[in-house]
MMTF fields as JSON, N, C-alpha, C and O atoms, coordinates in Angstrom:
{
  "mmtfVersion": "1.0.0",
  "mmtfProducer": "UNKNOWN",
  "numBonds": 363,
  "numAtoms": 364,
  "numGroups": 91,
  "numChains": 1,
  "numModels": 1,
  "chainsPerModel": [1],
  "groupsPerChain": [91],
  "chainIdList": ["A"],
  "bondAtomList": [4, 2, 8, 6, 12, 10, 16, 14, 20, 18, 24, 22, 28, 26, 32, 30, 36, 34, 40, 38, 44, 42, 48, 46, 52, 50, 56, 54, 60, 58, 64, 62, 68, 66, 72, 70, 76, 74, 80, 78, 84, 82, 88, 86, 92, 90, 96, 94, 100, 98, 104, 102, 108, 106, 112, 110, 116, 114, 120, 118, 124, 122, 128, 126, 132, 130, 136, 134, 140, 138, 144, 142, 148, 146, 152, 150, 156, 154, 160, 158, 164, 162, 168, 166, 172, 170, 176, 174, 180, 178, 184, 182, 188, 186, 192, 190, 196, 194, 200, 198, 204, 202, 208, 206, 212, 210, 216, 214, 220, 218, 224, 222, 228, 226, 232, 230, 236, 234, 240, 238, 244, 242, 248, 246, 252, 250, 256, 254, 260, 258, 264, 262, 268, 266, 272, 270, 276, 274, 280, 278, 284, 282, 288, 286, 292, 290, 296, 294, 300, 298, 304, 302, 308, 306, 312, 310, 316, 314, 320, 318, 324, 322, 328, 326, 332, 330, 336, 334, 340, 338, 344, 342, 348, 346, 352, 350, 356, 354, 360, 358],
  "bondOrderList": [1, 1, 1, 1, 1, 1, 1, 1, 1, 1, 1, 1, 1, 1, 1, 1, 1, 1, 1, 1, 1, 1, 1, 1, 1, 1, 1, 1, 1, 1, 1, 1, 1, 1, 1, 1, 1, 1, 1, 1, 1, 1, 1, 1, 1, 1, 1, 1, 1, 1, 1, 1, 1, 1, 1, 1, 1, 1, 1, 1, 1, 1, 1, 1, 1, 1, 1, 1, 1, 1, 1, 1, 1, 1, 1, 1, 1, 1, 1, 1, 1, 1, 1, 1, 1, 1, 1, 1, 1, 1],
  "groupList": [{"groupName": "UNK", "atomNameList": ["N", "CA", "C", "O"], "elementList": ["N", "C", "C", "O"], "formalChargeList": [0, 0, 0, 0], "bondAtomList": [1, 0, 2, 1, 3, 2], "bondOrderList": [1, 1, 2], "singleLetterCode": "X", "chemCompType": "L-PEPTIDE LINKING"}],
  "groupTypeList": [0, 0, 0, 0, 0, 0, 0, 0, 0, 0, 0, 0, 0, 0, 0, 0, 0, 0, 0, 0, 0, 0, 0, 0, 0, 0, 0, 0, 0, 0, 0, 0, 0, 0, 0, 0, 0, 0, 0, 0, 0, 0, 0, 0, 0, 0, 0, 0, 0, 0, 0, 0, 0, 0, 0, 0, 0, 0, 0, 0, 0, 0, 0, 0, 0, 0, 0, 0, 0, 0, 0, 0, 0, 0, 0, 0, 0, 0, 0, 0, 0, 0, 0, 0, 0, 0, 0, 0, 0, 0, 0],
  "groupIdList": [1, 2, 3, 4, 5, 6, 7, 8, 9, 10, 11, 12, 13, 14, 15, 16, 17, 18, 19, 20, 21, 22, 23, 24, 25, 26, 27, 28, 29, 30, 31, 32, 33, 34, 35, 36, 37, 38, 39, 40, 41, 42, 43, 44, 45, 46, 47, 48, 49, 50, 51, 52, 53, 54, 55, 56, 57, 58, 59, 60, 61, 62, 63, 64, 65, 66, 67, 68, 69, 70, 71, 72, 73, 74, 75, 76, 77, 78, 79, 80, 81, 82, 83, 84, 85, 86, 87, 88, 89, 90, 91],
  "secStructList": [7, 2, 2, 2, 2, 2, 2, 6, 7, 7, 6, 6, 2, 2, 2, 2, 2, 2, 2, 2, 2, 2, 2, 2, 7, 7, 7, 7, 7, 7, 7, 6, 6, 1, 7, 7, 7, 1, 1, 1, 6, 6, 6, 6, 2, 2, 2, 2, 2, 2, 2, 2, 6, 6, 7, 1, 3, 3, 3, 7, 1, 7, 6, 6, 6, 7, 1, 4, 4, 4, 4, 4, 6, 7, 3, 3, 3, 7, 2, 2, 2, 2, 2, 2, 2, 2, 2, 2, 2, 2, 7],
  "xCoordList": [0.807, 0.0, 0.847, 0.441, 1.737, 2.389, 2.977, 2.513, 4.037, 4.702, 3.285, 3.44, 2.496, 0.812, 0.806, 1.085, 0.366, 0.323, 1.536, 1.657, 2.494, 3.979, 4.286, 4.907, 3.829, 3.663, 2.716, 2.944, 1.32, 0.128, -0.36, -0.956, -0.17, -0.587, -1.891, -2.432, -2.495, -3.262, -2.92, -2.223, -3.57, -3.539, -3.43, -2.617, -4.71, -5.35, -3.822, -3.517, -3.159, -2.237, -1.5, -1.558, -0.684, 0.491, 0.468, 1.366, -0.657, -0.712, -0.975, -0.903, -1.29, -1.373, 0.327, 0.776, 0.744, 2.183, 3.078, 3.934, 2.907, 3.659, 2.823, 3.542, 1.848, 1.097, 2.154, 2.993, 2.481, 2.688, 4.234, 4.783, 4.779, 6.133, 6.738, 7.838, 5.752, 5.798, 5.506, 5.514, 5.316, 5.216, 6.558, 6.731, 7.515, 8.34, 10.06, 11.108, 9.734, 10.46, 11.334, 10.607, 12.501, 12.986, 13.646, 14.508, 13.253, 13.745, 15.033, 15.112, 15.861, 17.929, 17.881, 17.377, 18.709, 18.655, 20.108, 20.753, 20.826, 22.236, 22.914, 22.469, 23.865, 25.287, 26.57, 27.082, 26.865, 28.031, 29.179, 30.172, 29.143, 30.416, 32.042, 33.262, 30.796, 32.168, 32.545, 33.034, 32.282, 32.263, 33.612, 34.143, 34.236, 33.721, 35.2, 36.419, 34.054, 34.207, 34.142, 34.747, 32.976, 32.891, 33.102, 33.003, 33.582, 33.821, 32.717, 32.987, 31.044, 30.389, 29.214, 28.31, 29.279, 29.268, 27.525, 26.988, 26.987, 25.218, 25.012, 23.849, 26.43, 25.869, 26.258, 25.375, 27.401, 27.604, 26.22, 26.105, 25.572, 23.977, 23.269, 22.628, 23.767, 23.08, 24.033, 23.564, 25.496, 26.063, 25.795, 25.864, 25.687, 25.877, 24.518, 24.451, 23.453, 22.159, 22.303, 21.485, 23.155, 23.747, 24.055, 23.374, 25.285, 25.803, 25.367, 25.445, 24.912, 23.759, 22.616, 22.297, 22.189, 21.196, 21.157, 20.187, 22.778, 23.405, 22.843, 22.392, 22.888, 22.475, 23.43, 24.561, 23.376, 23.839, 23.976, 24.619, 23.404, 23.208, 22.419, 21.31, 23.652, 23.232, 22.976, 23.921, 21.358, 21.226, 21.043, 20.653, 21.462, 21.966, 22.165, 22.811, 21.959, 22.367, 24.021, 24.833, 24.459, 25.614, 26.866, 27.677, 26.497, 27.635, 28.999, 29.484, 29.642, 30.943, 31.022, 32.168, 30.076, 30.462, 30.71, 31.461, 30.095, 29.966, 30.775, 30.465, 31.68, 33.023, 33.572, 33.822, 33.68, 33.852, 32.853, 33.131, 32.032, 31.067, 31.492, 31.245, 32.101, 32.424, 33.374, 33.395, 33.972, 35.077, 34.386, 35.021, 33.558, 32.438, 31.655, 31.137, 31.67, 30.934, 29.544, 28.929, 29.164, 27.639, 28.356, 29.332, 27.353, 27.458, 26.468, 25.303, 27.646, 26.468, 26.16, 27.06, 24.641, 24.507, 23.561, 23.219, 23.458, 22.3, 20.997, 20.966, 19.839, 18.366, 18.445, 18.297, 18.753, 18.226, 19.631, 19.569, 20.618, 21.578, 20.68, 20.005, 20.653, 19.731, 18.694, 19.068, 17.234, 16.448, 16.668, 15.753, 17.74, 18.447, 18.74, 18.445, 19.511, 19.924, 18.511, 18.112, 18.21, 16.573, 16.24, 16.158, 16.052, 15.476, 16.389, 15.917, 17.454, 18.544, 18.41, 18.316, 18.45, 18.175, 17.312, 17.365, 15.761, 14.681, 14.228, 13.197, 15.258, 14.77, 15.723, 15.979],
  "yCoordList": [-1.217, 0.0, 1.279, 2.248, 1.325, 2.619, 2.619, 3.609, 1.75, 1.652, 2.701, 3.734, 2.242, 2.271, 4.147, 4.964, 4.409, 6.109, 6.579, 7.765, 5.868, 6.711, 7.174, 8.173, 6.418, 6.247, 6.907, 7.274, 6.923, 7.579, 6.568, 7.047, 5.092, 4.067, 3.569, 4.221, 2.488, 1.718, 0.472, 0.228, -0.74, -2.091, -2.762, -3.582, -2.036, -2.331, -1.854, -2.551, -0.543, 0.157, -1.131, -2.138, -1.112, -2.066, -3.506, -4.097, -4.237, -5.517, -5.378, -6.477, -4.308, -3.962, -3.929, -4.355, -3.408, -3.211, -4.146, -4.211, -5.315, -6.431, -7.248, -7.522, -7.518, -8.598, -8.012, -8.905, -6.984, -6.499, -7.087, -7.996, -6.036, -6.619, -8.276, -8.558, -9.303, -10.41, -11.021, -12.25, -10.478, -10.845, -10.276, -10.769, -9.134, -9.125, -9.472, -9.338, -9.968, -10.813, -12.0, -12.806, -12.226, -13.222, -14.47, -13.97, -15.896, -16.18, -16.719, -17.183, -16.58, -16.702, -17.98, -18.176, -18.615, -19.876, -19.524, -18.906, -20.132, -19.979, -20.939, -22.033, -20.56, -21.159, -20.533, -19.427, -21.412, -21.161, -21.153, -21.807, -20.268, -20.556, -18.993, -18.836, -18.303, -17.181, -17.047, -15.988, -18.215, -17.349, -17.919, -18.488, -17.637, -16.341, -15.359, -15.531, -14.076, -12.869, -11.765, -10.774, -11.835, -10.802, -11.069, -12.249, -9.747, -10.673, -10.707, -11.158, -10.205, -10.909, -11.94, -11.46, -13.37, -14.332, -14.383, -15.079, -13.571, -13.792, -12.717, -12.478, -11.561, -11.165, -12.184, -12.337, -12.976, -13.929, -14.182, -13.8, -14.466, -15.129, -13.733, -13.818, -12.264, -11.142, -11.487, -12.134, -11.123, -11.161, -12.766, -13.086, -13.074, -14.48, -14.38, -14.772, -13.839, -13.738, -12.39, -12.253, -11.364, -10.659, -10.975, -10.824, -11.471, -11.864, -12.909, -12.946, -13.774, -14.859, -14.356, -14.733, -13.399, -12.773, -11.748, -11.039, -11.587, -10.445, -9.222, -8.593, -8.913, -7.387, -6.505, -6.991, -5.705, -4.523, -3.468, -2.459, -3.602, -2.709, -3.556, -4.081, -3.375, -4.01, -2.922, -2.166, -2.547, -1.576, -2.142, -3.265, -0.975, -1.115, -0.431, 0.566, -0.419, 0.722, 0.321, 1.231, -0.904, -1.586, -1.031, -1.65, -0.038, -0.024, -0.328, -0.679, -0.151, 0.0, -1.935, -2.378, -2.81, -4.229, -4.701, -5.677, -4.116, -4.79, -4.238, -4.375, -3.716, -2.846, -3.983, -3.837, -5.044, -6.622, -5.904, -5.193, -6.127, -6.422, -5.628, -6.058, -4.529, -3.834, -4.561, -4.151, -5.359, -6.071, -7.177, -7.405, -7.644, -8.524, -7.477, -7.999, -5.942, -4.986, -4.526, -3.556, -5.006, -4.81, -3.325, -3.058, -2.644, -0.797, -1.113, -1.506, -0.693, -0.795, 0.72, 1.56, 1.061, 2.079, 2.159, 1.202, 3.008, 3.316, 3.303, 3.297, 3.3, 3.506, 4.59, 4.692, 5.611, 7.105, 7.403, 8.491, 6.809, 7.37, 6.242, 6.706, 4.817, 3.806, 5.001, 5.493, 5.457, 6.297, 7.46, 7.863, 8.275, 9.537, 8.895, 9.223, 7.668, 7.617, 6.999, 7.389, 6.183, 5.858, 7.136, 7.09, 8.295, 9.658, 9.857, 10.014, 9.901, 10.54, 10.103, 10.813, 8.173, 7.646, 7.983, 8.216, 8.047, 8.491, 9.988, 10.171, 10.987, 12.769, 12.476, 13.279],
  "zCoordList": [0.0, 0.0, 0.0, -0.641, 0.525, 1.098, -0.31, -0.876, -1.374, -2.604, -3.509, -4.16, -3.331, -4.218, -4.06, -4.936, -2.561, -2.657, -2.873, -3.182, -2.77, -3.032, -4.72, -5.082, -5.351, -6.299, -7.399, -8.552, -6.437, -7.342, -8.396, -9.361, -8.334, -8.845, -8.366, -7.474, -8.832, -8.382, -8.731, -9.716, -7.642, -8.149, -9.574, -10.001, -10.282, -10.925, -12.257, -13.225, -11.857, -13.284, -12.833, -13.539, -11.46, -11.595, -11.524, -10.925, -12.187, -12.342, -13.75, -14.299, -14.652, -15.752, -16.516, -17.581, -15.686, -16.061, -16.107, -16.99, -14.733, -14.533, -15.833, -16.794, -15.896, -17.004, -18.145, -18.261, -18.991, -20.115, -20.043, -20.666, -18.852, -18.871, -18.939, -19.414, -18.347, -18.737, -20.079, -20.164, -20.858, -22.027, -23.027, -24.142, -22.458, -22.593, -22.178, -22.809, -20.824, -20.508, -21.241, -21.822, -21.319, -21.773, -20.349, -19.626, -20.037, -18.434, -19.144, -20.282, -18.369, -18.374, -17.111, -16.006, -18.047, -16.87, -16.672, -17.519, -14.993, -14.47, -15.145, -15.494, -15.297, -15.593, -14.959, -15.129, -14.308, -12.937, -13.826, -13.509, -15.253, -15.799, -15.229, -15.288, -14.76, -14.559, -12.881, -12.486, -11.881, -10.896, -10.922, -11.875, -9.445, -8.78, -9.086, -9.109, -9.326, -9.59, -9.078, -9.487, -7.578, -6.808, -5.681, -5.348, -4.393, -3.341, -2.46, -1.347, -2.73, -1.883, -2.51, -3.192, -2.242, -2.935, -3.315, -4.176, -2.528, -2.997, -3.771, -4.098, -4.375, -5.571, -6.602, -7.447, -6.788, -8.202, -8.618, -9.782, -8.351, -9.123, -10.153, -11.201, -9.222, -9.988, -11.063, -12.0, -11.108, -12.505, -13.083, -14.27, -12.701, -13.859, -14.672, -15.836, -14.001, -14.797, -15.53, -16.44, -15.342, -15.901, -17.276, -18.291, -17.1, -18.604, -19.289, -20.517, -18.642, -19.332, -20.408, -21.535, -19.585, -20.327, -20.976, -21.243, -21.391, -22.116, -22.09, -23.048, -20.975, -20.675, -20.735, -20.753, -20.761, -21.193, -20.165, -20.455, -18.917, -18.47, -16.841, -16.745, -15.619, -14.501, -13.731, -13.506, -13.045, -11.916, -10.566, -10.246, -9.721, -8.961, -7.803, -8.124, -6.609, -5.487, -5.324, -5.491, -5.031, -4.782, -6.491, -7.181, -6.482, -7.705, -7.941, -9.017, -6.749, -5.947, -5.821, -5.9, -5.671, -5.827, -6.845, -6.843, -8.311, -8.959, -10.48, -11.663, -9.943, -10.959, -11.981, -13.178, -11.264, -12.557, -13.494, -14.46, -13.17, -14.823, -16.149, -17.276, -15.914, -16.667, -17.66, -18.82, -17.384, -17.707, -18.733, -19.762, -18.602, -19.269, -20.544, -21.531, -20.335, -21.468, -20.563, -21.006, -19.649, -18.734, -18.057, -17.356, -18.657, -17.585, -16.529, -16.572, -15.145, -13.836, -13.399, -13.38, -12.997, -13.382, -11.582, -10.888, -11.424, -10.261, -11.037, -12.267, -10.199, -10.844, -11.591, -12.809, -10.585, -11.351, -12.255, -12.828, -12.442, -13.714, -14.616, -15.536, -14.387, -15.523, -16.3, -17.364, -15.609, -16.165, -16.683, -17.402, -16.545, -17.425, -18.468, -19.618, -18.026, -19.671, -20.843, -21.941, -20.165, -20.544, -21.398, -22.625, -20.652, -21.196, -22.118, -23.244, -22.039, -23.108, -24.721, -25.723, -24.515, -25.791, -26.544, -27.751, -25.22, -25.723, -26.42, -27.067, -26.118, -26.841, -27.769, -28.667]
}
């Protein structure tokens, strides 16, 4: 509830949104082929689904953990630098 008024959403938009986004979804199965790479071990699973699923682009509050990826071609970005650039591509 509190996400819901914080937001200015309703139930009804954000199950609208998750339904859609699931249809764009692609699911990345693990492959334990790069670890280990970081030193705290319950992020390896974020990067490995990372580069598995050839992303391009890992967000993140933890930016400062995950400086490997770069090394792989994956830009780790915070939320709000992720959505600037979002905007940027987009004007």
């Amino acid at each position: 509830p509190e996400q819901l008024a914080a937001t200015g959403r309703s139930s009804a938009m954000t199950d609208a949104f998750l339904d859609t986004l699931s249809l764009l979804v692609e699911p990345v199965h693990l492959h334990y082929l790069w670890r280990p790479q970081l030193c705290d071990p319950a992020d390896e699973m974020v990067l490995e689904t990372a580069l598995n699923g050839r992303a391009g682009y890992l967000v993140t509050l933890n930016v400062n953990d995950f400086v490997v990826a770069e090394r792989f071609r994956v830009s780790v970005l915070t939320q709000g630098a992720f959505v600037r650039r979002l905007r940027e591509e987009m004007a």
